[in-house]
CSV table of C-alpha atoms in Angstrom, one decimal:
chain,number,residue,atom,x,y,z
A,458,UNK,CA,-22.7,-2.7,-5.6
A,459,UNK,CA,-19.7,-0.6,-6.2
A,460,UNK,CA,-16.3,-2.3,-6.3
A,461,UNK,CA,-13.1,-0.6,-5.2
A,462,UNK,CA,-9.4,-1.0,-5.6
A,463,UNK,CA,-8.2,0.2,-2.2
A,464,UNK,CA,-4.5,1.0,-1.7
A,465,UNK,CA,-3.2,1.4,1.8
A,466,UNK,CA,-0.3,3.8,1.8
A,467,UNK,CA,2.0,5.4,4.4
A,468,UNK,CA,5.6,5.6,5.5
A,469,UNK,CA,7.4,2.7,7.4
A,470,UNK,CA,6.0,2.1,10.8
A,471,UNK,CA,2.8,4.0,10.2
A,472,UNK,CA,0.7,0.8,10.5
A,473,UNK,CA,0.0,-0.2,6.9
A,474,UNK,CA,0.5,-3.9,7.6
A,475,UNK,CA,-1.9,-3.9,10.6
A,476,UNK,CA,-4.4,-1.9,8.6
A,477,UNK,CA,-4.2,-4.2,5.5
A,478,UNK,CA,-4.6,-7.4,7.7
A,479,UNK,CA,-7.5,-5.9,9.5
A,480,UNK,CA,-9.2,-4.8,6.3
A,481,UNK,CA,-8.9,-8.3,4.9
A,482,UNK,CA,-10.4,-9.8,8.0
A,483,UNK,CA,-13.2,-7.2,8.2
A,484,UNK,CA,-14.1,-7.2,4.5
A,485,UNK,CA,-12.9,-10.5,3.1
A,486,UNK,CA,-11.5,-8.6,0.1
A,487,UNK,CA,-8.4,-10.2,-1.5
A,488,UNK,CA,-5.0,-8.5,-1.4
A,489,UNK,CA,-2.5,-7.9,-4.2
A,490,UNK,CA,0.9,-7.3,-2.8
A,491,UNK,CA,2.8,-5.3,-5.4
A,492,UNK,CA,6.2,-6.8,-4.4
A,493,UNK,CA,4.9,-10.3,-5.1
A,494,UNK,CA,5.7,-9.8,-8.8
A,495,UNK,CA,9.3,-9.3,-7.9
A,496,UNK,CA,9.4,-12.4,-5.6
A,497,UNK,CA,7.8,-14.5,-8.3
A,498,UNK,CA,10.3,-13.4,-10.9
A,499,UNK,CA,13.3,-14.1,-8.5
A,500,UNK,CA,11.9,-17.6,-7.9
A,501,UNK,CA,11.1,-18.2,-11.6
A,502,UNK,CA,14.8,-17.5,-12.3
A,503,UNK,CA,15.8,-20.0,-9.7
A,504,UNK,CA,17.7,-17.4,-7.7
A,505,UNK,CA,17.8,-17.4,-3.9
A,506,UNK,CA,15.1,-15.1,-2.4
A,507,UNK,CA,17.1,-12.3,-0.8
A,508,UNK,CA,17.3,-8.5,-0.8
A,509,UNK,CA,20.1,-8.4,-3.4
A,510,UNK,CA,18.2,-10.5,-5.9
A,511,UNK,CA,14.9,-8.7,-5.2
A,512,UNK,CA,16.6,-5.4,-5.8
A,513,UNK,CA,18.1,-6.7,-9.1
A,514,UNK,CA,14.7,-7.8,-10.4
A,515,UNK,CA,13.0,-4.7,-9.2
A,516,UNK,CA,15.5,-2.5,-10.9
A,517,UNK,CA,15.1,-4.5,-14.1
A,518,UNK,CA,11.3,-4.0,-13.9
A,519,UNK,CA,11.8,-0.2,-13.4
A,520,UNK,CA,14.3,0.0,-16.3
A,521,UNK,CA,11.7,-1.5,-18.5
A,522,UNK,CA,8.5,0.2,-17.2
A,523,UNK,CA,9.7,3.2,-15.2
A,524,UNK,CA,8.5,4.0,-11.7
A,525,UNK,CA,5.0,2.6,-12.5
A,526,UNK,CA,6.6,-0.9,-13.0
A,527,UNK,CA,5.0,-2.5,-9.9
A,528,UNK,CA,1.6,-1.3,-11.0
A,529,UNK,CA,2.2,-2.5,-14.6
A,530,UNK,CA,3.4,-5.9,-13.3
A,531,UNK,CA,0.2,-6.3,-11.2
A,532,UNK,CA,-2.5,-4.9,-13.5
A,533,UNK,CA,-3.6,-8.3,-14.9
A,534,UNK,CA,-4.0,-9.8,-11.4
A,535,UNK,CA,-5.9,-6.7,-10.2
A,536,UNK,CA,-8.3,-6.8,-13.2
A,537,UNK,CA,-8.9,-10.5,-12.7
A,538,UNK,CA,-9.7,-10.1,-9.0
A,539,UNK,CA,-11.7,-6.9,-9.6
A,540,UNK,CA,-14.2,-8.9,-11.8
A,541,UNK,CA,-15.4,-10.5,-8.5
A,542,UNK,CA,-15.4,-7.6,-6.2
A,543,UNK,CA,-13.2,-5.1,-4.3
A,544,UNK,CA,-9.4,-5.6,-3.9
A,545,UNK,CA,-6.8,-4.2,-1.5
A,546,UNK,CA,-3.4,-3.1,-2.8
A,547,UNK,CA,-0.5,-3.5,-0.4
A,548,UNK,CA,2.8,-1.7,-1.2
A,549,UNK,CA,1.7,0.9,-3.7
A,550,UNK,CA,4.5,3.4,-3.3
A,551,UNK,CA,5.2,5.7,-6.2
A,552,UNK,CA,3.3,8.5,-7.7
A,553,UNK,CA,3.6,6.8,-11.0
A,554,UNK,CA,2.0,3.6,-9.7
A,555,UNK,CA,-0.8,5.8,-8.3
A,556,UNK,CA,-1.3,7.4,-11.7
A,557,UNK,CA,-1.3,4.0,-13.5
A,558,UNK,CA,-3.8,2.5,-11.2
A,559,UNK,CA,-6.0,5.6,-11.4
A,560,UNK,CA,-5.9,5.5,-15.2
A,561,UNK,CA,-6.9,1.8,-15.2
A,562,UNK,CA,-9.7,1.9,-12.5
A,563,UNK,CA,-10.8,5.6,-12.4
A,564,UNK,CA,-13.2,6.4,-9.6
A,565,UNK,CA,-13.1,2.8,-8.4
A,566,UNK,CA,-9.5,3.5,-7.2
A,567,UNK,CA,-9.4,4.7,-3.6
A,568,UNK,CA,-6.5,5.4,-1.3
A,569,UNK,CA,-6.3,5.1,2.5
A,570,UNK,CA,-3.3,6.8,4.0
A,571,UNK,CA,-2.0,5.8,7.4
A,572,UNK,CA,-0.1,8.5,9.1
A,573,UNK,CA,2.1,8.4,12.3
A,574,UNK,CA,4.5,11.1,13.5
A,575,UNK,CA,8.2,10.3,13.1
A,576,UNK,CA,8.8,9.8,16.9
A,577,UNK,CA,5.9,7.3,17.1
A,578,UNK,CA,7.2,5.4,14.1
A,579,UNK,CA,10.7,5.3,15.6
A,580,UNK,CA,9.4,3.6,18.8
A,581,UNK,CA,7.5,1.0,16.7
A,582,UNK,CA,10.4,0.3,14.3
A,583,UNK,CA,13.1,0.2,17.1
A,584,UNK,CA,11.1,-2.5,19.0
A,585,UNK,CA,9.8,-4.7,16.3
A,586,UNK,CA,10.8,-8.3,16.5
A,587,UNK,CA,11.8,-8.8,12.9
A,588,UNK,CA,14.4,-6.4,11.4
A,589,UNK,CA,14.3,-3.6,13.9
A,590,UNK,CA,15.3,-0.2,12.5
A,591,UNK,CA,17.3,2.6,14.2
A,592,UNK,CA,16.0,6.2,14.1
A,593,UNK,CA,18.9,7.1,11.7
A,594,UNK,CA,18.0,4.3,9.3
A,595,UNK,CA,14.3,5.2,9.5
A,596,UNK,CA,15.0,8.8,8.6
A,597,UNK,CA,17.2,7.7,5.7
A,598,UNK,CA,14.4,5.3,4.6
A,599,UNK,CA,11.8,8.2,4.8
A,600,UNK,CA,14.0,10.4,2.6
A,601,UNK,CA,14.7,7.6,0.1
A,602,UNK,CA,11.0,6.7,-0.2
A,603,UNK,CA,9.9,10.3,-0.6
A,604,UNK,CA,12.7,11.4,-2.9
A,605,UNK,CA,13.4,8.2,-4.9
A,606,UNK,CA,10.1,6.4,-4.9
A,607,UNK,CA,7.9,9.6,-5.0
A,608,UNK,CA,5.9,8.1,-2.1
A,609,UNK,CA,4.5,11.4,-0.8
A,610,UNK,CA,2.2,11.8,-3.8
A,611,UNK,CA,-0.1,8.9,-3.1
A,612,UNK,CA,-0.2,9.8,0.6
A,613,UNK,CA,-1.1,13.4,-0.2
A,614,UNK,CA,-3.9,12.4,-2.7
A,615,UNK,CA,-5.5,9.8,-0.3
A,616,UNK,CA,-9.3,9.7,-0.1
A,617,UNK,CA,-9.0,9.1,3.6
A,618,UNK,CA,-6.2,9.6,6.2
A,619,UNK,CA,-6.1,7.9,9.5
A,620,UNK,CA,-3.8,9.4,12.1
A,621,UNK,CA,-2.4,6.3,13.9
A,622,UNK,CA,-0.8,7.6,17.2
A,623,UNK,CA,-2.6,5.2,19.6
A,624,UNK,CA,-3.3,1.6,20.2
A,625,UNK,CA,-4.2,-1.1,17.7
A,626,UNK,CA,-7.8,-1.0,19.1
A,627,UNK,CA,-8.0,2.7,18.3
A,628,UNK,CA,-6.6,2.1,14.8
A,629,UNK,CA,-9.2,-0.6,14.2
A,630,UNK,CA,-12.1,1.7,15.3
A,631,UNK,CA,-10.9,4.3,12.7
A,632,UNK,CA,-10.6,1.6,10.0
A,633,UNK,CA,-14.2,0.5,10.9
A,634,UNK,CA,-15.4,4.1,10.2
A,635,UNK,CA,-13.7,4.0,6.8
A,636,UNK,CA,-15.2,0.6,5.9
A,637,UNK,CA,-18.6,2.0,7.0
A,638,UNK,CA,-18.2,5.0,4.6
A,639,UNK,CA,-17.1,2.6,1.7
A,640,UNK,CA,-20.1,0.4,2.4
A,641,UNK,CA,-22.4,3.4,2.5
A,642,UNK,CA,-21.1,4.5,-0.9
A,643,UNK,CA,-21.6,0.9,-2.1
A,644,UNK,CA,-25.3,1.1,-1.1
A,645,UNK,CA,-25.8,4.6,-2.5
A,646,UNK,CA,-23.3,5.4,-5.3
A,647,UNK,CA,-24.8,8.8,-5.9
A,648,UNK,CA,-24.7,9.8,-2.2
A,649,UNK,CA,-22.3,12.6,-1.4
A,650,UNK,CA,-20.1,12.2,1.8
């Protein structure tokens, strides 16, 4: 059986969280949330868990390990879980993180990009229950994530891209198709798709 490190990537409002949760439910694979390393460090220092302290720690991580810092901080956990089977990565953002994970796991590293058009993402983000986002703020966030986090690289280099413009049920059907491909590759590692 092949094992995979599967990163789910995409811009805010594309459907990464729904995809990740569904994948966990469907496959039983554990998830490594890259941001957890920051949260753990904030708590270890006895600081209140808030955006300011998380940013402070995240910037310290990046000052030490560059834009691959979140991958560096999670490599040990990924390797430990990978011994038992496939693993899902949530919140891989930067090109440098992509490169670091690819160097570590080679062909076992796969990327699933979730894409939704900006107007679709605006509708989702404006109406979400927790921390709604205005169209202007979403546009700023997109530019920041692309320019500062180099987020476009992992999206462009994805093994699979799901266009998520419809319902959750439609998204789940598309995810099922990807899981089927992954499982087929597991059964026949030499089979070309």
